[in-house]
XYZ file of N, CA, C and O in Angstrom:
604
model
N -105.199 202.611 -14.889
C -103.768 202.526 -14.716
C -103.168 201.439 -15.614
O -102.162 201.672 -16.273
N -103.803 200.241 -15.619
C -103.275 199.154 -16.445
C -103.324 199.512 -17.926
O -102.425 199.172 -18.684
N -104.385 200.196 -18.328
C -104.509 200.595 -19.737
C -103.384 201.551 -20.126
O -102.801 201.435 -21.201
N -103.069 202.484 -19.243
C -101.978 203.425 -19.500
C -100.652 202.679 -19.624
O -99.852 202.963 -20.523
N -100.413 201.720 -18.733
C -99.191 200.926 -18.804
C -99.124 200.114 -20.092
O -98.060 199.989 -20.696
N -100.255 199.580 -20.510
C -100.288 198.821 -21.768
C -99.959 199.713 -22.957
O -99.262 199.294 -23.879
N -100.456 200.944 -22.944
C -100.161 201.876 -24.032
C -98.678 202.234 -24.033
O -98.024 202.225 -25.076
N -98.128 202.542 -22.862
C -96.720 202.940 -22.774
C -95.775 201.797 -23.118
O -94.737 202.008 -23.747
N -96.106 200.596 -22.697
C -95.211 199.464 -22.891
C -95.564 198.622 -24.114
O -94.859 197.683 -24.445
N -96.620 198.979 -24.807
C -97.075 198.180 -25.934
C -96.395 198.489 -27.252
O -96.573 197.761 -28.227
N -95.605 199.542 -27.303
C -94.920 199.921 -28.539
C -93.599 200.589 -28.189
O -93.547 201.451 -27.307
N -92.555 200.195 -28.892
C -91.256 200.830 -28.647
C -91.291 202.304 -29.019
O -90.598 203.111 -28.405
N -92.097 202.675 -30.005
C -92.183 204.091 -30.414
C -92.807 204.964 -29.344
O -92.579 206.165 -29.308
N -93.592 204.379 -28.473
C -94.161 205.112 -27.336
C -93.258 204.953 -26.115
O -93.037 205.910 -25.363
N -92.736 203.758 -25.927
C -91.933 203.433 -24.748
C -90.676 204.298 -24.649
O -90.418 204.902 -23.603
N -89.868 204.365 -25.721
C -88.584 205.063 -25.644
C -88.716 206.564 -25.392
O -88.009 207.090 -24.521
N -89.594 207.285 -26.098
C -89.737 208.710 -25.754
C -90.190 208.919 -24.310
O -89.707 209.816 -23.620
N -91.094 208.053 -23.853
C -91.557 208.146 -22.469
C -90.392 207.926 -21.503
O -90.206 208.692 -20.557
N -89.595 206.897 -21.751
C -88.458 206.586 -20.879
C -87.439 207.726 -20.886
O -86.896 208.089 -19.837
N -87.175 208.293 -22.042
C -86.203 209.390 -22.125
C -86.684 210.591 -21.317
O -85.923 211.181 -20.536
N -87.949 210.951 -21.472
C -88.493 212.110 -20.747
C -88.524 211.841 -19.244
O -88.066 212.667 -18.444
N -89.035 210.681 -18.855
C -89.119 210.350 -17.432
C -87.717 210.259 -16.820
O -87.485 210.728 -15.702
N -86.776 209.687 -17.547
C -85.408 209.571 -17.042
C -84.772 210.943 -16.865
O -84.077 211.188 -15.876
N -85.006 211.818 -17.808
C -84.440 213.171 -17.711
C -85.029 213.914 -16.508
O -84.310 214.604 -15.781
N -86.321 213.754 -16.303
C -86.963 214.445 -15.181
C -86.620 213.805 -13.836
O -86.341 214.503 -12.863
N -86.627 212.498 -13.789
C -86.406 211.824 -12.509
C -84.925 211.700 -12.158
O -84.590 211.564 -10.981
N -84.058 211.734 -13.152
C -82.634 211.594 -12.891
C -82.122 212.635 -11.916
O -81.387 212.321 -10.968
N -82.511 213.863 -12.122
C -82.080 214.935 -11.230
C -82.648 214.723 -9.832
O -81.943 214.888 -8.831
N -83.913 214.348 -9.744
C -84.548 214.132 -8.450
C -83.903 212.955 -7.714
O -83.650 213.026 -6.504
N -83.612 211.894 -8.433
C -82.938 210.739 -7.831
C -81.548 211.144 -7.349
O -81.146 210.801 -6.233
N -80.826 211.882 -8.182
C -79.494 212.339 -7.793
C -79.576 213.182 -6.525
O -78.771 213.028 -5.616
N -80.589 214.057 -6.450
C -80.735 214.939 -5.304
C -81.137 214.168 -4.048
O -80.463 214.237 -3.017
N -82.226 213.398 -4.117
C -82.753 212.723 -2.929
C -81.944 211.494 -2.524
O -81.552 211.351 -1.364
N -81.706 210.586 -3.496
C -80.946 209.386 -3.158
C -79.488 209.727 -2.905
O -78.822 209.048 -2.113
N -78.974 210.756 -3.564
C -77.618 211.219 -3.271
C -77.518 211.744 -1.851
O -76.538 211.489 -1.143
N -78.550 212.466 -1.414
C -78.596 212.946 -0.030
C -78.627 211.761 0.934
O -77.889 211.730 1.921
N -79.491 210.768 0.650
C -79.604 209.603 1.525
C -78.298 208.803 1.536
O -77.875 208.321 2.582
N -77.646 208.680 0.397
C -76.354 208.002 0.329
C -75.355 208.724 1.233
O -74.636 208.088 2.011
N -75.329 210.051 1.140
C -74.416 210.842 1.979
C -74.742 210.659 3.456
O -73.840 210.524 4.289
N -76.016 210.654 3.795
C -76.414 210.443 5.205
C -75.895 209.103 5.705
O -75.424 208.984 6.828
N -75.980 208.058 4.885
C -75.487 206.738 5.295
C -73.969 206.759 5.458
O -73.444 206.114 6.369
N -73.274 207.500 4.599
C -71.818 207.635 4.759
C -71.514 208.278 6.112
O -70.639 207.808 6.856
N -72.254 209.316 6.452
C -72.059 209.992 7.745
C -72.392 209.040 8.899
O -71.666 208.982 9.898
N -73.465 208.275 8.769
C -73.846 207.322 9.809
C -72.796 206.232 10.002
O -72.729 205.604 11.065
N -71.980 206.015 8.996
C -70.905 205.015 9.083
C -69.650 205.569 9.746
O -68.674 204.852 9.918
N -69.666 206.854 10.084
C -68.535 207.428 10.805
C -67.728 208.473 10.064
O -66.774 209.014 10.608
N -68.085 208.788 8.838
C -67.353 209.813 8.080
C -68.085 211.148 8.202
O -68.712 211.630 7.270
N -68.015 211.738 9.377
C -68.772 212.962 9.670
C -68.393 214.126 8.759
O -69.218 214.989 8.474
N -67.161 214.146 8.275
C -66.703 215.253 7.433
C -66.727 214.920 5.946
O -66.091 215.586 5.138
N -67.489 213.911 5.575
C -67.562 213.491 4.162
C -68.148 214.597 3.294
O -69.119 215.252 3.675
N -67.568 214.796 2.134
C -68.041 215.798 1.187
C -69.305 215.293 0.488
O -69.335 214.171 -0.018
N -70.338 216.136 0.455
C -71.618 215.740 -0.143
C -71.491 215.430 -1.627
O -72.106 214.481 -2.128
N -70.721 216.227 -2.330
C -70.579 216.010 -3.771
C -69.829 214.710 -4.069
O -70.177 213.992 -5.014
N -68.838 214.403 -3.273
C -68.126 213.141 -3.469
C -69.053 211.972 -3.163
O -69.063 210.970 -3.878
N -69.853 212.102 -2.116
C -70.835 211.058 -1.797
C -71.782 210.831 -2.964
O -72.080 209.689 -3.328
N -72.252 211.921 -3.563
C -73.174 211.795 -4.704
C -72.482 211.157 -5.905
O -73.093 210.394 -6.648
N -71.218 211.484 -6.113
C -70.485 210.864 -7.221
C -70.319 209.362 -6.999
O -70.494 208.574 -7.929
N -69.989 208.981 -5.784
C -69.863 207.555 -5.471
C -71.203 206.860 -5.699
O -71.267 205.780 -6.286
N -72.282 207.490 -5.255
C -73.626 206.951 -5.480
C -73.903 206.784 -6.977
O -74.396 205.744 -7.420
N -73.561 207.804 -7.749
C -73.815 207.770 -9.191
C -73.046 206.629 -9.853
O -73.616 205.868 -10.639
N -71.774 206.502 -9.531
C -70.976 205.439 -10.141
C -71.449 204.057 -9.711
O -71.487 203.130 -10.522
N -71.821 203.903 -8.454
C -72.341 202.610 -7.993
C -73.649 202.276 -8.703
O -73.917 201.117 -9.028
N -74.460 203.275 -8.974
C -75.741 203.065 -9.655
C -75.564 202.575 -11.088
O -76.457 201.921 -11.638
N -74.439 202.873 -11.674
C -74.176 202.423 -13.047
C -74.080 200.900 -13.154
O -74.266 200.352 -14.236
N -73.803 200.237 -12.034
C -73.729 198.773 -12.027
C -75.040 198.167 -12.515
O -75.045 197.144 -13.189
N -76.150 198.793 -12.191
C -77.463 198.324 -12.653
C -77.908 199.112 -13.884
O -78.440 198.544 -14.834
N -77.684 200.400 -13.869
C -78.210 201.266 -14.920
C -77.715 200.946 -16.320
O -78.514 200.852 -17.263
N -76.425 200.764 -16.479
C -75.884 200.498 -17.816
C -76.298 199.132 -18.363
O -76.738 199.045 -19.517
N -76.193 198.053 -17.585
C -76.667 196.772 -18.116
C -78.167 196.782 -18.428
O -78.601 196.167 -19.403
N -78.941 197.501 -17.620
C -80.380 197.565 -17.902
C -80.643 198.306 -19.210
O -81.485 197.892 -20.004
N -79.900 199.365 -19.444
C -80.030 200.086 -20.706
C -79.645 199.182 -21.882
O -80.347 199.150 -22.904
N -78.569 198.438 -21.742
C -78.164 197.497 -22.791
C -79.216 196.408 -22.994
O -79.496 196.007 -24.128
N -79.794 195.937 -21.901
C -80.861 194.935 -22.005
C -82.064 195.505 -22.745
O -82.642 194.838 -23.609
N -82.434 196.744 -22.451
C -83.547 197.377 -23.164
C -83.244 197.528 -24.651
O -84.132 197.323 -25.498
N -82.014 197.889 -24.977
C -81.639 197.993 -26.392
C -81.722 196.632 -27.079
O -82.219 196.525 -28.205
N -81.256 195.582 -26.408
C -81.355 194.232 -26.950
C -82.817 193.836 -27.136
O -83.193 193.281 -28.170
N -83.639 194.114 -26.139
C -85.071 193.796 -26.241
C -85.725 194.560 -27.385
O -86.597 194.044 -28.060
N -85.300 195.812 -27.583
C -85.857 196.609 -28.677
C -85.597 195.941 -30.018
O -86.458 195.937 -30.905
N -84.427 195.374 -30.180
C -84.077 194.708 -31.429
C -84.689 193.310 -31.539
O -84.837 192.791 -32.649
N -85.047 192.716 -30.407
C -85.485 191.317 -30.404
C -86.987 191.116 -30.258
O -87.496 190.061 -30.638
N -87.685 192.071 -29.699
C -89.109 191.899 -29.406
C -89.905 193.059 -29.986
O -89.383 194.153 -30.181
N -91.177 192.809 -30.203
C -92.036 193.839 -30.801
C -92.382 194.971 -29.843
O -92.717 196.072 -30.275
N -92.337 194.705 -28.526
C -92.646 195.737 -27.531
C -92.029 195.355 -26.195
O -91.574 194.227 -26.007
N -92.054 196.293 -25.271
C -91.554 196.011 -23.931
C -92.418 194.945 -23.271
O -91.894 194.065 -22.581
N -93.711 195.002 -23.477
C -94.605 193.987 -22.901
C -94.249 192.595 -23.403
O -94.213 191.638 -22.612
N -94.001 192.469 -24.687
C -93.620 191.171 -25.250
C -92.302 190.696 -24.649
O -92.160 189.516 -24.295
N -91.345 191.581 -24.524
C -90.057 191.216 -23.939
C -90.233 190.813 -22.480
O -89.679 189.804 -22.036
N -91.007 191.573 -21.765
C -91.229 191.301 -20.340
C -91.912 189.953 -20.136
O -91.591 189.217 -19.214
N -92.865 189.633 -21.006
C -93.591 188.366 -20.902
C -92.731 187.160 -21.273
O -92.912 186.073 -20.738
N -91.802 187.347 -22.203
C -91.068 186.210 -22.751
C -89.643 186.071 -22.224
O -89.061 185.000 -22.329
N -89.083 187.109 -21.700
C -87.668 187.106 -21.305
C -87.547 187.054 -19.791
O -87.941 187.986 -19.110
N -87.019 185.983 -19.267
C -86.833 185.857 -17.827
C -85.371 186.045 -17.423
O -85.083 186.606 -16.371
N -84.436 185.629 -18.267
C -83.021 185.709 -17.899
C -82.539 187.145 -17.716
O -81.769 187.426 -16.796
N -83.002 188.042 -18.575
C -82.619 189.448 -18.436
C -83.115 190.037 -17.133
O -82.397 190.780 -16.457
N -84.327 189.690 -16.769
C -84.893 190.193 -15.509
C -84.132 189.635 -14.314
O -83.871 190.352 -13.346
N -83.777 188.362 -14.382
C -82.999 187.752 -13.297
C -81.630 188.422 -13.191
O -81.144 188.703 -12.092
N -81.018 188.707 -14.342
C -79.728 189.391 -14.354
C -79.826 190.748 -13.657
O -78.982 191.087 -12.826
N -80.873 191.506 -13.971
C -81.036 192.829 -13.364
C -81.226 192.704 -11.856
O -80.650 193.481 -11.082
N -82.002 191.730 -11.421
C -82.198 191.529 -9.981
C -80.864 191.198 -9.313
O -80.541 191.730 -8.245
N -80.079 190.346 -9.933
C -78.753 190.018 -9.387
C -77.859 191.259 -9.332
O -77.139 191.476 -8.347
N -77.920 192.076 -10.376
C -77.099 193.289 -10.403
C -77.535 194.300 -9.349
O -76.701 195.055 -8.827
N -78.823 194.316 -9.031
C -79.301 195.210 -7.971
C -78.601 194.868 -6.658
O -78.163 195.760 -5.923
N -78.468 193.578 -6.379
C -77.775 193.180 -5.158
C -76.263 193.363 -5.281
O -75.590 193.710 -4.308
N -75.717 193.159 -6.470
C -74.288 193.393 -6.678
C -73.948 194.874 -6.466
O -72.871 195.212 -5.976
N -74.886 195.739 -6.827
C -74.688 197.179 -6.626
C -74.468 197.499 -5.148
O -73.708 198.413 -4.809
N -75.118 196.763 -4.265
C -74.931 196.983 -2.826
C -73.476 196.759 -2.437
O -72.895 197.554 -1.694
N -72.884 195.687 -2.946
C -71.480 195.405 -2.646
C -70.562 196.442 -3.284
O -69.564 196.838 -2.690
N -70.921 196.872 -4.480
C -70.126 197.904 -5.156
C -70.132 199.193 -4.347
O -69.089 199.822 -4.152
N -71.309 199.602 -3.872
C -71.411 200.817 -3.063
C -70.628 200.668 -1.763
O -69.921 201.582 -1.339
N -70.738 199.498 -1.139
C -70.011 199.246 0.109
C -68.499 199.366 -0.112
O -67.800 200.051 0.646
N -68.005 198.718 -1.142
C -66.567 198.763 -1.423
C -66.129 200.191 -1.753
O -65.082 200.659 -1.293
N -66.942 200.893 -2.527
C -66.609 202.280 -2.877
C -66.572 203.169 -1.641
O -65.654 203.982 -1.476
N -67.548 203.018 -0.769
C -67.592 203.836 0.450
C -66.391 203.524 1.341
O -65.757 204.429 1.890
N -66.052 202.248 1.451
C -64.896 201.865 2.274
C -63.580 202.359 1.654
O -62.628 202.630 2.370
N -63.561 202.490 0.328
C -62.349 202.948 -0.348
C -62.195 204.459 -0.277
O -61.105 204.972 -0.018
N -63.295 205.171 -0.495
C -63.227 206.629 -0.610
C -63.270 207.324 0.749
O -62.613 208.349 0.946
N -64.017 206.769 1.690
C -64.211 207.421 2.984
C -63.622 206.571 4.111
O -63.527 205.356 3.992
N -63.294 207.231 5.185
C -62.829 206.530 6.375
C -64.064 206.224 7.236
O -64.555 207.094 7.958
N -64.562 205.000 7.117
C -65.794 204.608 7.803
C -65.571 203.322 8.598
O -64.638 202.563 8.324
N -66.455 203.087 9.538
C -66.442 201.851 10.301
C -66.956 200.710 9.423
O -68.009 200.822 8.798
N -66.212 199.613 9.379
C -66.535 198.482 8.506
C -67.925 197.915 8.782
O -68.701 197.678 7.860
N -68.251 197.673 10.039
C -69.525 197.023 10.354
C -70.713 197.947 10.145
O -71.765 197.508 9.692
N -70.539 199.228 10.457
C -71.633 200.170 10.168
C -71.843 200.313 8.666
O -72.968 200.393 8.193
N -70.751 200.312 7.911
C -70.872 200.379 6.449
C -71.564 199.135 5.909
O -72.402 199.223 5.006
N -71.245 197.981 6.443
C -71.932 196.759 6.016
C -73.427 196.855 6.297
O -74.235 196.436 5.472
N -73.757 197.364 7.480
C -75.175 197.477 7.808
C -75.887 198.462 6.874
O -76.917 198.147 6.297
N -75.327 199.669 6.715
C -76.007 200.723 5.957
C -75.948 200.544 4.444
O -76.804 201.061 3.729
N -74.949 199.831 3.952
C -74.806 199.716 2.501
C -75.065 198.323 1.944
O -75.222 198.179 0.740
N -75.134 197.317 2.798
C -75.443 195.966 2.313
C -76.684 195.398 2.997
O -77.668 195.074 2.334
N -76.640 195.293 4.312
C -77.685 194.568 5.040
C -79.037 195.264 4.969
O -80.029 194.659 4.531
N -79.112 196.522 5.397
C -80.427 197.190 5.412
C -81.005 197.385 4.005
O -82.198 197.135 3.802
N -80.210 197.776 2.991
C -80.801 197.863 1.647
C -81.260 196.500 1.123
O -82.294 196.401 0.462
N -80.509 195.427 1.442
C -80.902 194.089 0.993
C -82.232 193.684 1.616
O -83.090 193.097 0.942
N -82.426 194.021 2.871
C -83.708 193.725 3.534
C -84.835 194.490 2.853
O -85.895 193.924 2.550
N -84.607 195.763 2.580
C -85.632 196.582 1.910
C -85.941 196.013 0.526
O -87.110 195.887 0.143
N -84.917 195.639 -0.244
C -85.145 195.067 -1.570
C -85.913 193.759 -1.489
O -86.813 193.504 -2.298
N -85.570 192.912 -0.533
C -86.286 191.636 -0.390
C -87.759 191.872 -0.061
O -88.634 191.187 -0.603
N -88.031 192.833 0.802
C -89.433 193.168 1.116
C -90.137 193.694 -0.134
O -91.260 193.286 -0.445
N -89.481 194.578 -0.876
C -90.078 195.118 -2.100
C -90.344 194.024 -3.117
O -91.435 193.963 -3.690
N -89.371 193.157 -3.357
C -89.562 192.071 -4.319
C -90.662 191.124 -3.853
O -91.438 190.625 -4.667
N -90.726 190.858 -2.562
C -91.777 190.009 -2.026
C -93.157 190.615 -2.230
O -94.099 189.927 -2.642
N -93.276 191.916 -1.971
C -94.562 192.594 -2.174
C -94.950 192.626 -3.648
O -96.119 192.410 -3.987
N -93.987 192.891 -4.523
C -94.284 192.888 -5.957
C -94.697 191.504 -6.437
O -95.620 191.373 -7.255
N -94.043 190.479 -5.927
C -94.408 189.107 -6.284
C -95.815 188.796 -5.793
O -96.614 188.190 -6.520
N -96.130 189.223 -4.598
C -97.473 189.012 -4.051
C -98.523 189.745 -4.888
O -99.560 189.172 -5.229
N -98.247 190.992 -5.238
C -99.185 191.757 -6.075
C -99.381 191.096 -7.433
O -100.488 191.026 -7.949
N -98.282 190.606 -8.014
C -98.367 189.933 -9.306
C -99.202 188.655 -9.186
O -100.017 188.355 -10.057
N -98.993 187.914 -8.112
C -99.748 186.669 -7.894
C -101.234 186.964 -7.697
O -102.082 186.238 -8.229
N -101.553 188.004 -6.978
C -102.949 188.373 -6.750
C -103.608 188.855 -8.048
O -104.759 188.543 -8.335
N -102.845 189.610 -8.854
C -103.399 190.147 -10.104
C -103.582 189.081 -11.168
O -104.392 189.245 -12.082
N -102.839 187.980 -11.088
C -102.903 186.945 -12.117
C -104.077 186.047 -11.963
O -104.683 185.714 -11.118
């Protein structure tokens, strides 16, 4: 597994085609599954008659808060570093920015849901800020632990 990751991330000529293909394939699946989950959370917040397509659009636009800056960061890294691995090893500020934007996306989604749908404020806070933040903190903690163990 590590060897495969080294090959994929060791050269921009391998990295970018891989990212384009994986993004094209996973984008639809993410839109379908995470869009469904986003809609379920909107319903759980009290908007029982919420339109599924509108929910997915709100999800998509909120996701751009992280997606577009990350794409710009990758383009900057492509111009600045010899490979993704080199950028990942040497660049900490970009990674910190992305982590901050991941949490900012939670607030963006919350505000969008409160603007577009008629939902209960506290349930929306729970489903769009609090519970995702807890999940992200657990994920980041586990990844940090795995990284510490692997080092």
